[in-house]
mmCIF file of C-alpha atoms and ligand atoms in Angstrom:
data_model
loop_
_atom_site.group_PDB
_atom_site.id
_atom_site.type_symbol
_atom_site.label_atom_id
_atom_site.label_comp_id
_atom_site.label_asym_id
_atom_site.label_seq_id
_atom_site.Cartn_x
_atom_site.Cartn_y
_atom_site.Cartn_z
ATOM 1 C CA MET A 3 -8.578 -49.897 201.863
ATOM 2 C CA PRO A 4 -6.584 -46.716 202.215
ATOM 3 C CA ARG A 5 -5.985 -45.737 205.790
ATOM 4 C CA ALA A 6 -5.976 -42.090 207.125
ATOM 5 C CA PHE A 7 -4.873 -40.365 210.369
ATOM 6 C CA ILE A 8 -6.395 -37.069 211.301
ATOM 7 C CA THR A 9 -5.174 -34.900 214.134
ATOM 8 C CA GLY A 10 -7.777 -32.455 215.286
ATOM 9 C CA ILE A 11 -10.491 -34.958 214.881
ATOM 10 C CA THR A 12 -12.986 -33.150 217.148
ATOM 11 C CA GLY A 13 -12.768 -29.815 215.300
ATOM 12 C CA GLN A 14 -15.039 -28.575 212.339
ATOM 13 C CA ASP A 15 -12.247 -29.815 209.641
ATOM 14 C CA GLY A 16 -11.748 -32.979 211.362
ATOM 15 C CA LEU A 17 -15.407 -34.091 211.161
ATOM 16 C CA TYR A 18 -15.946 -32.959 207.571
ATOM 17 C CA LEU A 19 -12.700 -34.706 206.519
ATOM 18 C CA SER A 20 -13.721 -37.818 208.237
ATOM 19 C CA GLU A 21 -16.923 -37.999 206.622
ATOM 20 C CA LEU A 22 -15.326 -37.343 203.046
ATOM 21 C CA LEU A 23 -13.036 -39.884 203.558
ATOM 22 C CA LEU A 24 -15.302 -42.667 204.974
ATOM 23 C CA ARG A 25 -17.370 -42.012 201.861
ATOM 24 C CA LYS A 26 -14.410 -42.444 199.668
ATOM 25 C CA GLY A 27 -13.765 -45.983 201.423
ATOM 26 C CA TYR A 28 -11.012 -45.020 203.850
ATOM 27 C CA GLU A 29 -10.213 -46.363 207.266
ATOM 28 C CA VAL A 30 -10.169 -43.526 209.615
ATOM 29 C CA PHE A 31 -8.256 -42.851 212.584
ATOM 30 C CA GLY A 32 -8.576 -39.921 214.654
ATOM 31 C CA LEU A 33 -6.320 -38.678 217.347
ATOM 32 C CA LEU A 34 -7.696 -37.400 220.604
ATOM 33 C CA ARG A 35 -6.062 -35.297 223.236
ATOM 34 C CA GLY A 36 -6.134 -35.978 227.000
ATOM 35 C CA GLN A 37 -7.328 -38.352 229.228
ATOM 36 C CA ASN A 38 -11.345 -39.301 228.805
ATOM 37 C CA ASN A 39 -11.579 -36.206 226.317
ATOM 38 C CA PRO A 40 -15.246 -35.229 226.535
ATOM 39 C CA LYS A 41 -15.525 -34.525 222.657
ATOM 40 C CA ALA A 42 -15.022 -38.132 222.139
ATOM 41 C CA GLN A 43 -18.689 -38.550 222.250
ATOM 42 C CA LEU A 44 -19.146 -35.785 219.793
ATOM 43 C CA VAL A 45 -16.991 -37.606 217.399
ATOM 44 C CA ARG A 46 -18.647 -41.081 218.022
ATOM 45 C CA GLU A 47 -22.223 -39.470 217.342
ATOM 46 C CA ALA A 48 -21.062 -37.343 214.271
ATOM 47 C CA VAL A 49 -18.939 -40.099 212.257
ATOM 48 C CA PRO A 50 -19.428 -43.337 214.036
ATOM 49 C CA GLY A 51 -17.164 -44.936 211.650
ATOM 50 C CA VAL A 52 -13.858 -43.167 212.913
ATOM 51 C CA ARG A 53 -11.578 -45.116 215.236
ATOM 52 C CA LEU A 54 -10.263 -43.050 218.278
ATOM 53 C CA LEU A 55 -6.619 -43.127 219.270
ATOM 54 C CA THR A 56 -5.236 -40.820 222.001
ATOM 55 C CA GLY A 57 -2.067 -38.710 221.900
ATOM 56 C CA ASP A 58 -0.900 -35.448 222.293
ATOM 57 C CA LEU A 59 0.825 -33.045 219.423
ATOM 58 C CA ALA A 60 3.066 -31.984 222.345
ATOM 59 C CA ASP A 61 4.459 -35.622 222.987
ATOM 60 C CA LEU A 62 6.390 -36.967 219.923
ATOM 61 C CA SER A 63 6.395 -40.738 221.367
ATOM 62 C CA SER A 64 2.645 -40.610 221.722
ATOM 63 C CA LEU A 65 2.017 -39.553 218.187
ATOM 64 C CA LEU A 66 4.508 -42.198 216.777
ATOM 65 C CA ARG A 67 2.843 -44.808 218.843
ATOM 66 C CA ALA A 68 -0.513 -43.838 217.553
ATOM 67 C CA LEU A 69 0.782 -44.071 214.123
ATOM 68 C CA ARG A 70 2.222 -47.280 214.358
ATOM 69 C CA ALA A 71 -1.279 -48.549 215.687
ATOM 70 C CA ALA A 72 -3.090 -46.717 212.844
ATOM 71 C CA GLN A 73 -0.785 -47.612 209.916
ATOM 72 C CA PRO A 74 -1.872 -44.560 207.855
ATOM 73 C CA ASP A 75 -0.881 -43.982 204.148
ATOM 74 C CA GLU A 76 -2.175 -40.517 204.712
ATOM 75 C CA ILE A 77 -1.739 -38.254 207.594
ATOM 76 C CA TYR A 78 -3.795 -34.810 208.077
ATOM 77 C CA ASN A 79 -2.506 -32.828 210.560
ATOM 78 C CA LEU A 80 -5.544 -30.398 211.576
ATOM 79 C CA GLY A 81 -4.926 -30.238 215.299
ATOM 80 C CA ALA A 82 -3.841 -26.890 216.857
ATOM 81 C CA ILE A 83 -4.973 -24.139 219.254
ATOM 82 C CA SER A 84 -6.672 -22.443 216.409
ATOM 83 C CA TYR A 85 -8.273 -19.320 217.978
ATOM 84 C CA VAL A 86 -6.589 -16.303 217.121
ATOM 85 C CA ALA A 87 -7.450 -14.024 219.992
ATOM 86 C CA TYR A 88 -6.665 -16.586 222.537
ATOM 87 C CA SER A 89 -3.294 -17.184 221.290
ATOM 88 C CA TRP A 90 -2.039 -13.639 222.730
ATOM 89 C CA GLU A 91 -3.111 -14.947 226.119
ATOM 90 C CA ASN A 92 -1.663 -18.434 225.470
ATOM 91 C CA ALA A 93 1.209 -17.431 223.339
ATOM 92 C CA ASP A 94 3.741 -20.181 224.912
ATOM 93 C CA LEU A 95 1.118 -22.942 224.613
ATOM 94 C CA THR A 96 0.093 -21.787 221.241
ATOM 95 C CA THR A 97 3.897 -21.925 220.008
ATOM 96 C CA ASP A 98 4.022 -25.471 221.429
ATOM 97 C CA VAL A 99 0.916 -26.968 220.032
ATOM 98 C CA THR A 100 0.451 -25.254 216.847
ATOM 99 C CA GLY A 101 4.120 -24.416 215.664
ATOM 100 C CA LYS A 102 6.135 -27.234 217.536
ATOM 101 C CA GLY A 103 3.420 -29.719 217.091
ATOM 102 C CA VAL A 104 3.903 -29.743 213.496
ATOM 103 C CA LEU A 105 7.493 -30.699 213.826
ATOM 104 C CA ASN A 106 6.365 -33.666 216.235
ATOM 105 C CA MET A 107 3.943 -34.942 213.844
ATOM 106 C CA LEU A 108 6.375 -34.748 210.789
ATOM 107 C CA GLU A 109 9.274 -36.339 212.748
ATOM 108 C CA ALA A 110 6.541 -39.093 213.748
ATOM 109 C CA ALA A 111 5.574 -39.676 210.028
ATOM 110 C CA ARG A 112 9.408 -39.796 209.325
ATOM 111 C CA LEU A 113 10.307 -42.184 212.012
ATOM 112 C CA TYR A 114 6.519 -44.372 211.422
ATOM 113 C CA ALA A 115 7.775 -44.569 207.674
ATOM 114 C CA GLY A 116 11.194 -45.829 208.250
ATOM 115 C CA ASP A 117 13.005 -46.705 205.223
ATOM 116 C CA ASP A 118 10.404 -46.031 202.862
ATOM 117 C CA LEU A 119 9.181 -42.555 203.374
ATOM 118 C CA SER A 120 6.924 -43.056 200.115
ATOM 119 C CA ARG A 121 4.476 -45.112 202.096
ATOM 120 C CA VAL A 122 3.028 -42.195 203.614
ATOM 121 C CA ARG A 123 1.687 -38.592 202.703
ATOM 122 C CA PHE A 124 1.309 -35.834 204.846
ATOM 123 C CA TYR A 125 -1.221 -32.680 205.024
ATOM 124 C CA GLN A 126 -0.503 -29.690 207.007
ATOM 125 C CA ALA A 127 -3.232 -27.250 207.786
ATOM 126 C CA SER A 128 -1.594 -23.754 207.060
ATOM 127 C CA SER A 129 -3.623 -20.750 207.196
ATOM 128 C CA SER A 130 -4.550 -17.301 205.514
ATOM 129 C CA GLU A 131 -3.466 -15.900 209.231
ATOM 130 C CA MET A 132 0.116 -16.124 207.844
ATOM 131 C CA PHE A 133 -0.694 -13.283 205.556
ATOM 132 C CA GLY A 134 -1.402 -11.074 208.429
ATOM 133 C CA LYS A 135 -0.362 -7.620 207.507
ATOM 134 C CA VAL A 136 -1.058 -8.437 203.902
ATOM 135 C CA GLN A 137 1.966 -7.783 201.434
ATOM 136 C CA GLU A 138 -0.156 -8.169 198.387
ATOM 137 C CA VAL A 139 -3.965 -8.621 197.201
ATOM 138 C CA PRO A 140 -5.130 -11.079 196.687
ATOM 139 C CA GLN A 141 -2.966 -13.223 198.373
ATOM 140 C CA ARG A 142 -1.234 -16.239 196.764
ATOM 141 C CA GLU A 143 1.344 -19.126 197.669
ATOM 142 C CA THR A 144 4.012 -16.844 196.770
ATOM 143 C CA THR A 145 3.078 -13.578 198.847
ATOM 144 C CA LEU A 146 5.240 -12.580 201.569
ATOM 145 C CA LEU A 147 4.089 -13.932 204.801
ATOM 146 C CA TRP A 148 3.593 -11.273 207.654
ATOM 147 C CA PRO A 149 1.787 -13.032 210.784
ATOM 148 C CA ARG A 150 0.217 -10.642 213.204
ATOM 149 C CA SER A 151 -0.399 -13.005 216.154
ATOM 150 C CA PRO A 152 1.242 -15.571 217.989
ATOM 151 C CA TYR A 153 -1.182 -18.243 216.191
ATOM 152 C CA GLY A 154 0.071 -16.679 212.849
ATOM 153 C CA VAL A 155 3.400 -16.945 213.726
ATOM 154 C CA ALA A 156 2.944 -20.593 214.957
ATOM 155 C CA LYS A 157 1.667 -21.486 211.592
ATOM 156 C CA VAL A 158 4.266 -20.122 209.615
ATOM 157 C CA TYR A 159 6.820 -22.191 211.587
ATOM 158 C CA GLY A 160 4.632 -25.282 210.685
ATOM 159 C CA HIS A 161 4.299 -24.120 206.867
ATOM 160 C CA TYR A 162 8.209 -23.829 206.804
ATOM 161 C CA MET A 163 8.993 -27.164 208.540
ATOM 162 C CA THR A 164 6.539 -29.111 206.251
ATOM 163 C CA ILE A 165 8.164 -27.515 203.235
ATOM 164 C CA ASN A 166 11.711 -28.549 204.847
ATOM 165 C CA TYR A 167 10.842 -32.150 205.180
ATOM 166 C CA ARG A 168 9.955 -32.584 201.837
ATOM 167 C CA GLU A 169 12.924 -30.872 200.584
ATOM 168 C CA SER A 170 15.390 -32.320 203.234
ATOM 169 C CA TYR A 171 13.918 -35.920 203.214
ATOM 170 C CA GLY A 172 11.738 -36.427 199.929
ATOM 171 C CA LEU A 173 8.467 -36.730 202.174
ATOM 172 C CA HIS A 174 5.241 -36.355 200.286
ATOM 173 C CA ALA A 175 4.110 -33.148 202.287
ATOM 174 C CA SER A 176 1.538 -30.494 201.354
ATOM 175 C CA SER A 177 0.449 -27.362 202.852
ATOM 176 C CA GLY A 178 -3.059 -25.897 202.442
ATOM 177 C CA ILE A 179 -3.211 -22.330 202.999
ATOM 178 C CA LEU A 180 -6.938 -22.306 203.790
ATOM 179 C CA PHE A 181 -8.623 -19.130 204.262
ATOM 180 C CA ASN A 182 -11.582 -18.847 206.786
ATOM 181 C CA HIS A 183 -13.726 -21.623 206.521
ATOM 182 C CA GLU A 184 -17.093 -21.888 208.316
ATOM 183 C CA SER A 185 -20.146 -24.147 208.667
ATOM 184 C CA PRO A 186 -22.710 -24.992 211.549
ATOM 185 C CA ARG A 187 -19.851 -26.958 213.305
ATOM 186 C CA ARG A 188 -17.714 -23.882 213.538
ATOM 187 C CA GLY A 189 -16.961 -22.860 217.191
ATOM 188 C CA PRO A 190 -19.031 -20.233 218.661
ATOM 189 C CA GLU A 191 -15.844 -18.077 219.517
ATOM 190 C CA PHE A 192 -15.496 -17.474 215.916
ATOM 191 C CA VAL A 193 -17.133 -14.332 214.381
ATOM 192 C CA THR A 194 -19.394 -16.107 211.877
ATOM 193 C CA ARG A 195 -20.960 -18.683 214.256
ATOM 194 C CA LYS A 196 -21.235 -15.813 217.053
ATOM 195 C CA VAL A 197 -23.272 -13.733 214.605
ATOM 196 C CA SER A 198 -25.425 -16.948 213.473
ATOM 197 C CA GLN A 199 -26.381 -17.912 216.742
ATOM 198 C CA ALA A 200 -27.167 -14.319 218.062
ATOM 199 C CA VAL A 201 -29.210 -13.644 214.833
ATOM 200 C CA ALA A 202 -31.034 -16.904 215.623
ATOM 201 C CA ARG A 203 -31.733 -16.245 219.013
ATOM 202 C CA ILE A 204 -32.576 -12.494 218.423
ATOM 203 C CA ALA A 205 -35.085 -13.801 215.653
ATOM 204 C CA LEU A 206 -36.602 -16.172 218.180
ATOM 205 C CA GLY A 207 -36.855 -13.624 220.977
ATOM 206 C CA LEU A 208 -34.437 -15.284 223.337
ATOM 207 C CA GLN A 209 -31.673 -12.429 223.271
ATOM 208 C CA ASP A 210 -31.793 -8.581 222.433
ATOM 209 C CA GLU A 211 -28.279 -7.579 221.654
ATOM 210 C CA LEU A 212 -25.014 -8.849 220.145
ATOM 211 C CA VAL A 213 -21.846 -7.505 221.361
ATOM 212 C CA LEU A 214 -18.668 -7.598 218.996
ATOM 213 C CA GLY A 215 -15.205 -6.047 218.334
ATOM 214 C CA ASN A 216 -14.069 -4.498 215.022
ATOM 215 C CA LEU A 217 -16.688 -4.382 212.378
ATOM 216 C CA GLU A 218 -14.221 -3.269 209.453
ATOM 217 C CA ALA A 219 -11.959 -6.555 209.237
ATOM 218 C CA LYS A 220 -12.674 -8.366 205.995
ATOM 219 C CA ARG A 221 -12.168 -12.058 205.496
ATOM 220 C CA ASP A 222 -12.792 -14.434 202.409
ATOM 221 C CA TRP A 223 -15.148 -16.874 203.837
ATOM 222 C CA GLY A 224 -15.755 -20.104 202.658
ATOM 223 C CA PHE A 225 -17.692 -23.525 203.582
ATOM 224 C CA ALA A 226 -15.535 -25.874 205.436
ATOM 225 C CA GLY A 227 -17.196 -28.930 203.733
ATOM 226 C CA ASP A 228 -15.700 -27.730 200.321
ATOM 227 C CA TYR A 229 -12.333 -27.109 201.981
ATOM 228 C CA VAL A 230 -11.568 -30.459 203.137
ATOM 229 C CA ASP A 231 -11.905 -31.812 199.665
ATOM 230 C CA ALA A 232 -9.111 -29.624 198.644
ATOM 231 C CA MET A 233 -6.999 -31.080 201.522
ATOM 232 C CA TRP A 234 -7.698 -34.829 200.018
ATOM 233 C CA ARG A 235 -7.029 -33.657 196.341
ATOM 234 C CA MET A 236 -3.531 -32.189 197.675
ATOM 235 C CA LEU A 237 -2.421 -35.682 198.689
ATOM 236 C CA GLN A 238 -3.595 -37.279 195.364
ATOM 237 C CA GLN A 239 -1.080 -35.247 193.365
ATOM 238 C CA PRO A 240 2.043 -36.892 192.383
ATOM 239 C CA GLU A 241 4.245 -34.332 194.323
ATOM 240 C CA GLY A 242 3.600 -32.411 197.459
ATOM 241 C CA ASP A 243 3.314 -28.434 197.076
ATOM 242 C CA GLU A 244 1.654 -25.612 198.473
ATOM 243 C CA TYR A 245 -1.777 -24.297 197.974
ATOM 244 C CA VAL A 246 -4.151 -21.234 198.771
ATOM 245 C CA VAL A 247 -7.657 -22.434 199.106
ATOM 246 C CA ALA A 248 -10.259 -19.376 198.952
ATOM 247 C CA THR A 249 -13.277 -18.321 197.390
ATOM 248 C CA GLY A 250 -11.908 -14.972 195.795
ATOM 249 C CA GLN A 251 -14.521 -12.902 197.642
ATOM 250 C CA THR A 252 -14.303 -10.923 200.546
ATOM 251 C CA HIS A 253 -16.631 -9.333 203.091
ATOM 252 C CA SER A 254 -16.392 -7.028 206.016
ATOM 253 C CA ILE A 255 -17.946 -8.189 209.480
ATOM 254 C CA ARG A 256 -20.651 -5.213 208.535
ATOM 255 C CA ASP A 257 -21.526 -7.252 205.526
ATOM 256 C CA LEU A 258 -21.752 -10.447 207.626
ATOM 257 C CA LEU A 259 -24.164 -8.515 209.747
ATOM 258 C CA ASP A 260 -26.303 -7.119 206.716
ATOM 259 C CA VAL A 261 -26.687 -10.811 205.278
ATOM 260 C CA ALA A 262 -27.273 -12.551 208.493
ATOM 261 C CA PHE A 263 -29.912 -10.175 209.868
ATOM 262 C CA GLY A 264 -31.421 -9.602 206.467
ATOM 263 C CA TYR A 265 -32.063 -13.218 206.481
ATOM 264 C CA VAL A 266 -34.388 -13.149 209.380
ATOM 265 C CA GLY A 267 -35.987 -9.978 208.020
ATOM 266 C CA ILE A 268 -34.263 -7.348 210.052
ATOM 267 C CA ASP A 269 -32.955 -4.824 207.656
ATOM 268 C CA ASP A 270 -31.507 -2.149 210.432
ATOM 269 C CA TRP A 271 -29.428 -4.056 213.000
ATOM 270 C CA SER A 272 -27.805 -0.857 214.354
ATOM 271 C CA SER A 273 -29.687 -0.849 217.580
ATOM 272 C CA LEU A 274 -29.021 -4.412 218.019
ATOM 273 C CA VAL A 275 -25.204 -4.438 217.684
ATOM 274 C CA SER A 276 -22.822 -2.870 220.073
ATOM 275 C CA GLN A 277 -19.053 -2.895 220.170
ATOM 276 C CA ASP A 278 -16.606 -3.574 222.995
ATOM 277 C CA GLU A 279 -12.980 -3.296 223.726
ATOM 278 C CA GLN A 280 -12.745 -6.965 224.971
ATOM 279 C CA PHE A 281 -13.311 -8.163 221.434
ATOM 280 C CA MET A 282 -10.627 -6.110 219.750
ATOM 281 C CA ARG A 283 -7.250 -7.703 219.114
ATOM 282 C CA PRO A 284 -3.832 -6.355 220.025
ATOM 283 C CA ALA A 285 -3.009 -6.465 216.234
ATOM 284 C CA GLU A 286 -5.574 -6.864 213.595
ATOM 285 C CA VAL A 287 -5.427 -8.583 210.339
ATOM 286 C CA ASP A 288 -7.580 -6.226 208.126
ATOM 287 C CA LEU A 289 -8.203 -7.967 204.751
ATOM 288 C CA LEU A 290 -7.731 -11.475 203.829
ATOM 289 C CA LEU A 291 -8.683 -12.286 200.115
ATOM 290 C CA GLY A 292 -7.411 -15.287 198.487
ATOM 291 C CA ASP A 293 -6.580 -16.043 194.745
ATOM 292 C CA ALA A 294 -7.083 -19.893 194.529
ATOM 293 C CA THR A 295 -6.192 -20.316 191.066
ATOM 294 C CA LYS A 296 -3.208 -22.838 191.552
ATOM 295 C CA ALA A 297 -5.937 -24.966 193.428
ATOM 296 C CA ARG A 298 -8.445 -24.692 190.623
ATOM 297 C CA GLU A 299 -5.677 -25.435 187.860
ATOM 298 C CA ARG A 300 -3.757 -28.050 189.336
ATOM 299 C CA LEU A 301 -6.275 -29.929 191.816
ATOM 300 C CA GLY A 302 -9.601 -28.997 189.888
ATOM 301 C CA TRP A 303 -11.042 -27.519 192.807
ATOM 302 C CA THR A 304 -13.593 -24.857 193.070
ATOM 303 C CA PRO A 305 -15.872 -23.616 196.032
ATOM 304 C CA THR A 306 -19.505 -24.556 195.851
ATOM 305 C CA VAL A 307 -20.946 -22.489 198.338
ATOM 306 C CA ALA A 308 -21.638 -18.756 198.129
ATOM 307 C CA PHE A 309 -21.264 -16.418 201.092
ATOM 308 C CA PRO A 310 -25.076 -15.717 201.537
ATOM 309 C CA ASP A 311 -25.792 -19.241 201.346
ATOM 310 C CA LEU A 312 -23.067 -20.118 203.940
ATOM 311 C CA VAL A 313 -24.821 -17.639 206.324
ATOM 312 C CA ALA A 314 -28.083 -18.955 205.626
ATOM 313 C CA MET A 315 -26.874 -22.609 206.354
ATOM 314 C CA MET A 316 -25.391 -21.674 209.458
ATOM 315 C CA ILE A 317 -28.566 -19.484 210.729
ATOM 316 C CA GLU A 318 -30.995 -22.356 209.635
ATOM 317 C CA TYR A 319 -29.016 -24.671 211.860
ATOM 318 C CA ASP A 320 -28.821 -22.286 214.824
ATOM 319 C CA LEU A 321 -32.500 -21.447 214.402
ATOM 320 C CA ALA A 322 -33.310 -25.125 214.832
ATOM 321 C CA GLU A 323 -30.741 -25.698 217.502
ATOM 322 C CA GLN A 324 -31.960 -22.539 219.473
ATOM 323 C CA ARG A 325 -35.762 -23.834 219.225
ATOM 324 C CA LYS A 326 -34.769 -26.957 220.582
ATOM 325 C CA LEU A 327 -32.653 -25.717 223.491
ATOM 326 C CA ALA A 328 -35.353 -23.325 224.435
ATOM 327 C CA GLY A 329 -38.099 -25.972 224.152
ATOM 328 C CA LEU A 330 -40.069 -23.765 221.358
HETATM 329 P P1 LIG B 406 -9.702 -15.361 212.393
HETATM 330 O O1 LIG B 406 -9.658 -14.448 211.211
HETATM 331 O O2 LIG B 406 -9.255 -16.518 212.534
HETATM 332 O O3 LIG B 406 -9.169 -14.526 213.513
HETATM 333 O O4 LIG B 406 -11.453 -15.636 212.798
HETATM 334 P P2 LIG B 406 -12.511 -14.996 213.672
HETATM 335 O O5 LIG B 406 -13.885 -15.608 213.077
HETATM 336 O O6 LIG B 406 -12.094 -15.150 215.047
HETATM 337 O O7 LIG B 406 -12.215 -13.420 213.371
HETATM 338 C C1 LIG B 406 -12.406 -12.757 211.899
HETATM 339 C C2 LIG B 406 -12.594 -11.256 212.122
HETATM 340 O O8 LIG B 406 -13.702 -10.909 213.004
HETATM 341 C C3 LIG B 406 -11.461 -10.553 213.044
HETATM 342 O O9 LIG B 406 -10.923 -9.382 212.232
HETATM 343 C C4 LIG B 406 -11.926 -10.404 214.474
HETATM 344 O O10 LIG B 406 -11.131 -9.005 214.872
HETATM 345 C C5 LIG B 406 -13.309 -9.504 213.788
HETATM 346 N N1 LIG B 406 -14.079 -9.632 215.071
HETATM 347 C C6 LIG B 406 -15.222 -8.696 215.215
HETATM 348 N N2 LIG B 406 -15.730 -9.070 216.284
HETATM 349 C C7 LIG B 406 -15.523 -10.244 216.976
HETATM 350 C C8 LIG B 406 -16.065 -11.076 217.793
HETATM 351 O O11 LIG B 406 -16.685 -10.731 218.706
HETATM 352 N N3 LIG B 406 -15.260 -12.134 218.000
HETATM 353 C C9 LIG B 406 -14.586 -12.739 217.129
HETATM 354 N N4 LIG B 406 -14.110 -13.790 217.175
HETATM 355 N N5 LIG B 406 -14.042 -12.125 215.894
HETATM 356 C C10 LIG B 406 -14.399 -10.660 216.022
#
């Protein structure tokens, strides 16, 4: 039975990846941070088969201990402080966890594997935020990186450190440059979920306005359930490598609002949405659009959920959840 070790187990991707690997017959170990982490319960309920271990990306020896307990064949490093807006307010912490945490995880993997590095494969969750002020459209694996937030800069560090462990030690290490990926499990601080929750509440008469930041930014949004499959495929290749994972379609926040409000029968949302400075960023990533040709050709990976279906999936989930919460 293959064994997988996942950091960031409580996040959207950790949960989808666990489900995928359990379906494939893996034994799955998830790393939880902190003492008595309240999210442990969420993981136990969502994916009961996962075995939880404690450790912190900022603490190398805790990672090594967890790896020795789990004895994994595959390590998926999904853990990070992942919210871009928050990363300006906590740049130091973001650098430690999202950046240096990758070095800690790589080094723990190397020490755990000992004389035989081939016993373990490593996946690093790189991000389209590394493209930032984009130097090429669409963005591909070779596009010059130009991050625009402490989060993006930290991800660039992790990306190159992963490449360095492959080139320096021969570790089977891959980076997935994943473009924004969403689902009903997305945290409500991200714009898609903020919109799907608000639209559901407005449709149910529980809320009357939605306050957002920049409506002109464009993102290449895909379904998280599809994207974790690309992660697994990367680790099944003979060699580690870098891959862009994206849909190849981009939409503005305005398009998102059109589709989301349209889904509940509201064609003109202008009186329901306002903008506020507090949701604007010191530097914006204006346009993300990925070219996933390499992932398609080498991994046989293609996205299966189109943008309107993704939005509909999230709103349906939020309609049911909000009805339940409101006792409707
Ligand atoms: P990101 O691409 O990882 O930063 O994902 P987000 O979902 O947080 O943001 C996507 C885009 O939506 C960014 O360009 C934000 O500036 C824009 N945006 C506009 N209004 C909001 C808002 O109220 N919350 C968030 N999170 N993003 C917003």
